[in-house]
Each structure stands twice: as C-alpha cells, then as structure tokens.
Coordinates of C-alpha atoms and ligand atoms in Angstrom, one line a residue:
M1198 CA -19.2 10.1 -23.3
E1199 CA -22.0 7.4 -24.1
L1200 CA -22.0 5.2 -21.7
K1201 CA -24.6 1.9 -21.2
I1202 CA -24.4 0.5 -18.5
A1203 CA -26.7 -2.7 -17.3
K1204 CA -28.3 -2.7 -14.1
L1205 CA -28.9 -6.0 -12.3
G1206 CA -30.1 -5.2 -8.9
G1207 CA -30.5 -8.5 -7.8
D1208 CA -31.8 -10.1 -5.0
G1209 CA -32.4 -8.8 -1.0
I1210 CA -31.1 -5.6 -0.8
G1211 CA -30.0 -6.0 -3.6
P1212 CA -32.0 -3.7 -5.9
E1213 CA -32.0 -1.2 -2.7
V1214 CA -28.6 -0.5 -2.9
I1215 CA -28.1 0.0 -6.9
N1216 CA -30.1 2.3 -6.7
E1217 CA -28.6 4.5 -5.1
A1218 CA -25.4 3.9 -7.1
V1219 CA -27.9 5.0 -9.5
K1220 CA -28.3 8.1 -8.7
V1221 CA -24.6 8.8 -8.3
C1222 CA -24.3 8.3 -11.0
N1223 CA -26.5 10.1 -13.2
A1224 CA -26.0 12.8 -11.2
I1225 CA -21.9 12.8 -12.1
A1226 CA -22.8 11.8 -16.0
K1227 CA -25.6 15.1 -15.2
K1228 CA -21.7 17.2 -14.2
F1229 CA -19.0 15.7 -16.1
N1230 CA -21.6 15.6 -19.1
H1231 CA -21.8 11.9 -20.1
R1232 CA -24.8 11.2 -20.9
I1233 CA -25.6 7.0 -19.0
F1234 CA -27.9 4.8 -21.2
W1235 CA -29.1 2.0 -18.6
S1236 CA -30.3 -1.2 -19.3
E1237 CA -32.4 -2.8 -16.4
A1238 CA -32.2 -7.0 -16.3
M1239 CA -33.5 -9.9 -13.3
V1240 CA -31.3 -12.7 -12.3
G1241 CA -30.6 -14.5 -9.3
A1242 CA -34.3 -15.1 -7.1
D1243 CA -35.5 -12.8 -8.8
A1244 CA -35.5 -14.7 -12.0
I1245 CA -36.2 -17.5 -10.7
Q1246 CA -39.7 -16.5 -9.9
K1247 CA -40.2 -14.7 -12.5
V1248 CA -38.7 -16.9 -16.0
G1249 CA -37.5 -19.9 -14.0
D1250 CA -33.8 -18.8 -14.9
P1251 CA -31.4 -17.5 -12.2
Y1252 CA -29.6 -15.9 -15.2
P1253 CA -31.7 -15.8 -18.9
N1254 CA -30.1 -15.5 -21.9
K1255 CA -31.9 -12.5 -21.5
T1256 CA -30.3 -11.2 -19.4
H1257 CA -27.2 -11.9 -20.2
N1258 CA -28.4 -10.2 -23.6
T1259 CA -28.1 -7.3 -22.0
C1260 CA -25.2 -7.6 -20.1
L1261 CA -23.3 -8.5 -23.7
N1262 CA -25.3 -5.4 -25.1
S1263 CA -23.3 -2.8 -22.6
D1264 CA -20.1 -1.2 -21.7
A1265 CA -20.6 -1.8 -17.8
I1266 CA -22.7 -3.6 -15.8
L1267 CA -23.6 -2.1 -11.9
F1268 CA -24.8 -5.8 -9.5
G1269 CA -25.7 -5.6 -7.0
A1270 CA -26.8 -8.8 -4.6
I1271 CA -28.1 -12.9 -5.0
G1272 CA -29.4 -15.7 -2.6
D1273 CA -32.8 -15.5 -1.1
P1274 CA -32.4 -17.7 2.2
K1275 CA -35.2 -19.6 0.4
F1276 CA -32.7 -21.7 -0.7
D1277 CA -30.4 -22.0 1.1
N1278 CA -32.6 -24.4 3.7
D1279 CA -34.1 -26.5 1.7
P1280 CA -30.6 -28.5 0.0
N1281 CA -32.1 -30.6 -2.4
S1282 CA -33.4 -27.6 -4.6
K1283 CA -32.1 -28.0 -8.0
I1284 CA -32.2 -24.5 -9.3
R1285 CA -30.6 -22.3 -6.8
P1286 CA -29.8 -18.5 -7.4
E1287 CA -25.9 -18.5 -7.4
Q1288 CA -26.2 -20.6 -10.0
G1289 CA -27.2 -17.2 -11.2
L1290 CA -24.0 -15.1 -10.3
L1291 CA -21.4 -17.7 -11.3
K1292 CA -22.9 -18.3 -14.4
M1293 CA -23.0 -15.0 -15.6
R1294 CA -19.5 -14.7 -14.3
K1295 CA -18.5 -17.5 -16.0
K1296 CA -20.3 -16.6 -19.7
L1297 CA -18.5 -13.7 -19.6
G1298 CA -15.4 -14.7 -18.9
L1299 CA -14.9 -12.6 -15.1
F1300 CA -12.0 -14.6 -14.6
A1301 CA -11.0 -12.3 -11.7
N1302 CA -12.5 -10.1 -8.9
I1303 CA -10.2 -7.3 -7.5
R1304 CA -11.1 -6.3 -4.0
P1305 CA -9.5 -3.3 -2.7
T1306 CA -9.7 -3.8 0.8
F1307 CA -9.2 0.1 2.5
T1308 CA -9.9 1.9 6.4
F1309 CA -11.9 5.2 6.0
D1310 CA -9.8 6.8 9.3
S1311 CA -13.1 7.9 10.6
L1312 CA -14.5 4.9 11.2
I1313 CA -11.4 3.5 12.3
E1314 CA -12.9 2.6 15.5
S1315 CA -15.8 1.1 13.8
S1316 CA -13.5 -2.2 13.4
P1317 CA -12.8 -4.4 15.7
I1318 CA -9.8 -5.1 15.2
K1319 CA -7.0 -2.1 17.6
S1320 CA -7.1 1.1 15.5
E1321 CA -3.0 0.9 15.5
I1322 CA -3.0 -2.0 13.9
I1323 CA -5.4 -1.3 11.0
K1324 CA -4.6 2.7 10.7
G1325 CA -3.9 3.0 6.7
I1326 CA -4.5 0.0 5.7
D1327 CA -5.3 -0.9 1.4
I1328 CA -4.8 -4.2 0.8
I1329 CA -6.2 -5.4 -2.7
F1330 CA -7.1 -9.3 -3.4
V1331 CA -6.8 -10.4 -6.4
R1332 CA -9.1 -13.7 -6.6
E1333 CA -9.6 -16.4 -9.4
L1334 CA -13.6 -16.3 -10.1
T1335 CA -13.8 -18.3 -13.0
G1336 CA -12.4 -21.4 -11.6
G1337 CA -11.5 -24.1 -9.2
I1338 CA -14.0 -26.8 -7.4
Y1339 CA -17.3 -23.9 -8.1
F1340 CA -16.8 -25.0 -11.3
G1341 CA -15.0 -28.4 -10.2
K1342 CA -16.8 -31.8 -11.0
K1343 CA -19.0 -32.3 -8.1
G1344 CA -22.2 -35.2 -7.5
R1345 CA -23.5 -37.2 -4.8
K1346 CA -22.6 -41.1 -4.9
H1347 CA -23.2 -44.1 -2.9
N1348 CA -27.3 -43.3 -3.5
G1349 CA -26.6 -40.0 -2.5
E1350 CA -24.4 -40.7 1.0
I1351 CA -20.7 -39.2 -0.6
A1352 CA -20.8 -36.4 -2.0
Y1353 CA -17.7 -34.7 -3.3
D1354 CA -16.1 -31.4 -5.4
T1355 CA -13.0 -31.8 -7.1
C1356 CA -10.5 -28.4 -8.2
T1357 CA -9.0 -28.1 -10.9
Y1358 CA -6.6 -25.5 -11.9
S1359 CA -5.4 -25.3 -15.7
K1360 CA -2.0 -23.7 -16.0
E1361 CA -3.7 -21.0 -18.7
E1362 CA -6.5 -20.1 -15.5
I1363 CA -3.3 -18.6 -13.7
V1364 CA -0.9 -17.4 -15.5
R1365 CA -4.4 -14.3 -16.5
L1366 CA -5.0 -13.8 -13.1
A1367 CA -1.8 -13.8 -11.8
K1368 CA -0.3 -11.8 -14.9
I1369 CA -3.4 -9.3 -13.9
G1370 CA -1.6 -8.9 -9.6
F1371 CA 2.4 -8.5 -10.8
E1372 CA 0.7 -5.3 -13.1
L1373 CA -1.2 -3.9 -10.5
A1374 CA 1.5 -4.9 -7.3
S1375 CA 4.4 -3.1 -9.8
K1376 CA 2.5 0.6 -10.6
R1377 CA 1.8 0.0 -6.3
T1378 CA 4.6 -1.6 -3.6
K1379 CA 6.2 -3.8 -5.7
K1380 CA 4.6 -6.8 -3.2
L1381 CA 2.9 -9.0 -4.2
C1382 CA 1.9 -13.0 -1.8
C1383 CA 0.7 -15.5 -3.9
V1384 CA -2.1 -16.7 -1.4
D1385 CA -1.5 -21.5 -1.3
K1386 CA -2.3 -24.4 0.8
A1387 CA 1.2 -26.1 -2.1
N1388 CA 1.6 -27.9 1.5
V1389 CA -1.3 -30.2 0.2
L1390 CA -3.0 -29.5 -2.6
E1391 CA -1.9 -30.3 -5.7
T1392 CA -3.8 -27.2 -7.2
S1393 CA -2.0 -25.1 -4.6
R1394 CA 1.2 -26.7 -6.1
L1395 CA 0.7 -25.7 -9.6
W1396 CA -1.0 -22.4 -9.0
R1397 CA 3.2 -22.2 -7.0
E1398 CA 5.0 -22.9 -9.8
T1399 CA 3.6 -21.3 -12.0
V1400 CA 4.1 -18.2 -11.1
Q1401 CA 7.6 -18.2 -10.2
S1402 CA 8.1 -19.4 -13.6
M1403 CA 6.6 -14.8 -13.9
E1404 CA 8.3 -13.6 -12.0
M1405 CA 11.8 -13.1 -14.3
D1406 CA 9.4 -11.0 -16.7
Y1407 CA 8.7 -8.7 -13.7
P1408 CA 11.5 -8.3 -11.6
D1409 CA 11.3 -5.2 -9.9
V1410 CA 7.7 -7.3 -8.1
K1411 CA 9.1 -8.8 -5.1
V1412 CA 6.9 -11.8 -4.3
S1413 CA 5.6 -14.4 -1.3
Y1414 CA 4.0 -17.9 -0.5
E1415 CA 2.2 -17.8 2.0
F1416 CA 0.2 -21.0 3.0
V1417 CA -3.6 -19.9 3.1
D1418 CA -3.9 -20.5 7.5
A1419 CA -1.3 -19.0 7.5
V1420 CA -2.5 -15.2 5.5
A1421 CA -6.1 -15.7 7.5
M1422 CA -4.0 -15.5 11.2
R1423 CA -1.9 -12.1 9.3
L1424 CA -4.6 -10.6 7.9
I1425 CA -5.8 -9.7 11.6
Q1426 CA -2.6 -9.1 13.3
W1427 CA -0.5 -7.8 10.5
P1428 CA -2.5 -6.8 7.5
N1429 CA 0.0 -3.7 6.5
N1430 CA 2.7 -6.7 6.0
Y1431 CA 0.1 -7.3 3.0
D1432 CA -0.4 -5.3 -0.8
V1433 CA -1.4 -7.4 -3.4
L1434 CA -2.6 -10.6 -2.7
I1435 CA -3.5 -13.4 -5.7
T1436 CA -5.6 -16.6 -4.7
E1437 CA -8.0 -19.3 -6.3
N1438 CA -11.2 -19.1 -5.8
L1439 CA -12.4 -20.4 -2.8
F1440 CA -10.2 -19.2 -0.6
G1441 CA -10.7 -15.6 -1.9
D1442 CA -13.8 -15.9 -0.7
I1443 CA -13.6 -16.9 2.9
L1444 CA -10.2 -14.3 3.6
T1445 CA -12.3 -11.4 1.6
D1446 CA -15.1 -11.3 4.2
E1447 CA -12.7 -12.0 7.2
A1448 CA -10.6 -9.0 5.2
S1449 CA -14.0 -6.4 4.6
V1450 CA -13.8 -6.6 8.9
I1451 CA -10.9 -4.6 9.0
S1452 CA -12.7 -1.8 7.5
G1453 CA -14.9 -1.4 9.7
S1454 CA -18.2 -3.3 7.9
M1455 CA -19.2 -5.1 5.1
G1456 CA -21.5 -2.5 3.7
L1457 CA -18.7 -0.7 2.3
M1458 CA -16.2 -2.9 0.6
P1459 CA -16.5 -2.6 -3.5
S1460 CA -14.8 -5.0 -6.7
A1461 CA -14.5 -5.4 -10.2
S1462 CA -15.1 -8.8 -12.3
I1463 CA -12.7 -8.8 -15.1
G1464 CA -11.9 -10.7 -18.1
N1465 CA -11.3 -9.6 -21.7
K1466 CA -14.0 -7.4 -22.0
I1467 CA -16.7 -6.6 -20.6
C1468 CA -15.9 -5.5 -16.0
L1469 CA -19.1 -6.2 -13.5
Y1470 CA -18.4 -3.8 -10.4
E1471 CA -20.2 -5.5 -6.9
P1472 CA -19.8 -4.6 -3.6
I1473 CA -18.6 -7.7 -1.6
H1474 CA -21.7 -7.8 0.6
G1475 CA -24.8 -10.5 0.3
S1476 CA -28.5 -10.4 -0.8
Y1477 CA -28.4 -9.2 3.3
P1478 CA -32.2 -10.3 3.4
E1479 CA -33.1 -9.4 7.0
A1480 CA -32.5 -6.2 6.0
A1481 CA -35.1 -6.4 2.1
G1482 CA -37.6 -3.7 1.3
R1483 CA -36.6 -1.4 4.8
N1484 CA -34.4 1.5 3.4
I1485 CA -31.6 0.4 6.4
A1486 CA -28.9 -1.2 4.0
N1487 CA -25.2 0.5 3.7
P1488 CA -25.1 1.3 -0.1
L1489 CA -22.0 2.5 0.4
A1490 CA -20.7 -0.1 -1.5
A1491 CA -22.8 -0.3 -4.0
I1492 CA -21.9 3.4 -4.9
L1493 CA -18.0 3.3 -4.2
S1494 CA -17.9 0.0 -6.9
A1495 CA -19.7 2.4 -9.0
A1496 CA -16.3 5.1 -8.2
M1497 CA -14.8 1.8 -9.2
M1498 CA -16.0 1.6 -12.6
F1499 CA -16.2 5.2 -14.3
E1500 CA -12.7 4.1 -13.7
N1501 CA -11.5 0.8 -14.7
S1502 CA -14.8 0.5 -17.3
F1503 CA -14.6 4.2 -19.1
G1504 CA -10.7 5.5 -17.9
L1505 CA -13.0 8.7 -16.7
K1506 CA -10.8 9.0 -13.2
D1507 CA -12.4 12.1 -12.0
E1508 CA -15.2 11.1 -11.9
A1509 CA -14.3 8.1 -9.4
Q1510 CA -12.1 10.6 -7.1
L1511 CA -15.5 13.3 -6.8
I1512 CA -17.2 10.3 -5.8
R1513 CA -15.2 8.8 -3.6
K1514 CA -14.9 12.3 -1.7
V1515 CA -18.0 13.0 -1.1
V1516 CA -18.1 9.9 0.2
N1517 CA -15.7 10.7 3.1
K1518 CA -17.9 13.5 3.6
S1519 CA -20.6 11.1 4.2
L1520 CA -18.7 10.0 6.2
N1521 CA -17.1 12.3 7.8
K1522 CA -20.2 14.0 8.8
R1523 CA -22.7 11.0 10.4
I1524 CA -24.4 10.8 7.3
V1525 CA -24.4 7.0 7.6
T1526 CA -26.3 3.7 7.6
K1527 CA -27.3 1.8 11.0
D1528 CA -24.4 -0.9 10.5
L1529 CA -22.3 3.0 11.0
S1530 CA -23.4 3.9 14.0
K1531 CA -25.1 2.9 16.9
N1532 CA -27.2 6.4 17.4
K1533 CA -28.1 8.3 14.9
S1534 CA -28.8 7.1 12.0
H1535 CA -30.1 7.0 7.9
S1536 CA -32.5 5.7 5.3
T1537 CA -30.7 4.2 2.5
S1538 CA -32.1 6.2 0.6
Y1539 CA -31.0 9.1 2.4
V1540 CA -27.5 8.5 2.1
G1541 CA -27.6 8.4 -1.8
D1542 CA -29.4 11.4 -2.5
W1543 CA -27.4 13.0 0.6
I1544 CA -24.3 12.4 -1.6
T1545 CA -26.0 12.8 -4.9
K1546 CA -27.3 16.8 -3.3
N1547 CA -23.2 16.5 -2.9
I1548 CA -22.1 15.2 -5.9
Ligands
IPM480 C1 -19.5 -13.8 -2.9 C2 -20.8 -14.4 -3.2 C3 -21.0 -15.7 -4.3 C4 -19.4 -16.9 -4.2 C5 -21.8 -16.5 -4.0 C6 -22.8 -15.6 -3.7 C7 -22.1 -17.5 -4.9 O1 -19.8 -15.1 -1.6 O2 -19.6 -13.2 -4.7 O3 -18.0 -13.6 -2.8 O4 -18.8 -17.4 -3.8 O5 -18.4 -16.0 -5.1
MN481 MN1 -18.3 -13.9 -0.6

C-alpha cells in the first residue's frame, strides 16, 4: 500500500517524539511491504518564528494532500507569559482542527500491567482500565465569540453548540459504544448550561437509533470525581470541547504517565494523530521525552486511517515488550532510564 503522511513535529519535544514515530512507521512499512511518502511541514511557535503564522497555508496544503497527519505538540512558554501577544502557537492547532474539519478527538485511556505501580492511583482501582473519550473538537467555548470590553477590564468567551455538531459527535460515541461494552456516558453540565441541555436533549433523541447502547447522563464535576474513584464504571464518554480537554488530562494520570497516551482527531476525510501530551519545553532538545505516546499514535493511524490492523497490533506488542523489559524514559523509571532515541531505536529494531 502507498501511504502519504504529513509529518508535523511542531514545538518543544514534538519533533523529537515524532522522529521516533517516523522510524517506527518506516520499519513497519519495510516489514509489511508498504511505501510511505513523508512530507514535512511547520506549525506552532516554530512557524510563527519562520513565517509569522502558526498554521501557514503551505502547511494546510501539505495536510490536504496527505492521507493522514502525524503531529507532535504545540506551545512555547514565551507566549504563555505574555498575555498580550496577538499571535499564539495554540491558534495554529485550533486553526488546523477547524480548517481540516477534525470535529472529534478520540482519546483512549488504558493501563499497562507492567506500569500499574507507576500510577498515583491504587492499582486495584485502575487494573484493566479501558475507556475512550470522544471529545468535541471544533466548537464550544474554544471557538465562540470572545473579547474584552470596558477598557479591557471585562472579558468574555461564549459557548455555542448546534444540534448538528452534537449529532455528528454523538454518533461516533454511539457507534464506538455499540462495538464495545455498549455503555455510553454523556458528560455535561445540564443543571447550569443551556448548551449542555441541548447536548442532553439531542443525545436522548438519538437513543432509539441505538437500542442496545445504554446511555448515562452525568454532570462533569461528578465525572471528574468518579474517574478517580471508579474509572472501571465507564466505557465510552462523549463530551464537549472544554470538558473533554480537562477530563482527558485527568484520565491520563490513570495510565501512569501522560507520555503514554495517543489520540486521533477525526473528521470527514483526513485524520490527525497526536500524543495527548504538550510540548514539554523544559525537556526540548534533551533527548529525554517519552516517545511512546507518539509511537502509539502512529499505531492508531495505521489502524484507523489505513485499516492496517496487524501493523498497529505489532507496534502495540513491541511497545508492551519495551515496557516489560523496562526500556523506558525517565518519566517511567526512577533508577535506570534510557533516552528518547534509544527507546525509539529499540522499538524500531524489535519490529
Ligand atoms: C490539547 C491541548 C490543546 C487544547 C491546546 C494546546 C490548544 O491542550 O490538545 O488538549 O486545549 O485543545
Ligand atoms: Mn489539553
């Protein structure tokens, strides 16, 4: 098979972890007789520095001309500490999501038996966890009208959702749930927010199309608590953009390290794969970041964008082996740890 993949390293540790994922993809291609055509493009602070735009048109065209996108991370503390800066790296990611129509972000949360002790949560609570968040990604407060008034002393952000946006997101949740344990949780704040009431009403009206899926409706504050108390009660969770952002960071703690969790952003056509962690600027260029989330994102890409299940399975198997043999980066080991590129090379060699 011929695979056209856009490689967008982005900022901080992004390029380093994506490089390891690329090595792994190339090894997979060699083993299974595929040809990968990589095209590289810039995004984020890197692109602001070079051309003054965090998501330049050229990058957008590269993405449009690819079958899938492998993306690293975005963000630079230079911009975080300057609330007045007009152009910010994160705008690049938001623009990319919007322009590519990536309306759903699939974020699985799982544990590895060999790492169960690395989680701050008791192992009996998290053993065997396998949950999936479906986060809405191109609407809500992230994209609503925002601004300042009264000499800048009042600020506002608005949250808007249309029924259409909710239906297309919920559909993905229902379909995933019907292939799994048939449990779907709609996370909202319907006791306070009008948009949440529309979410609830809309999801309720879809229930009859999926008679075998059992839906629970839960408030986001309660879910934040239950995720830590009884994460095993959940299977598929659907939620709006901001709630999903917060809950998926929380859920990543279950796995023992944020450096492990992959994600897929899907839309009508092209999909993007990225680790859920950020740009971790303190570690940039030091060859210490954990490349596994990027490598596991590549596995999601093989399976989801190209239907290549065996390829994805092999990546996951070798990642598991690396964890069992403790070929891990610093975040996962207090004693003996390895560099980003050592872990990537080990996985590549074992494929
Ligand atoms: C994420 C990130 C982004 C978000 C930022 C970098 C804009 O935190 O992908 O979760 O908030 O969506
Ligand atoms: Mn986030």
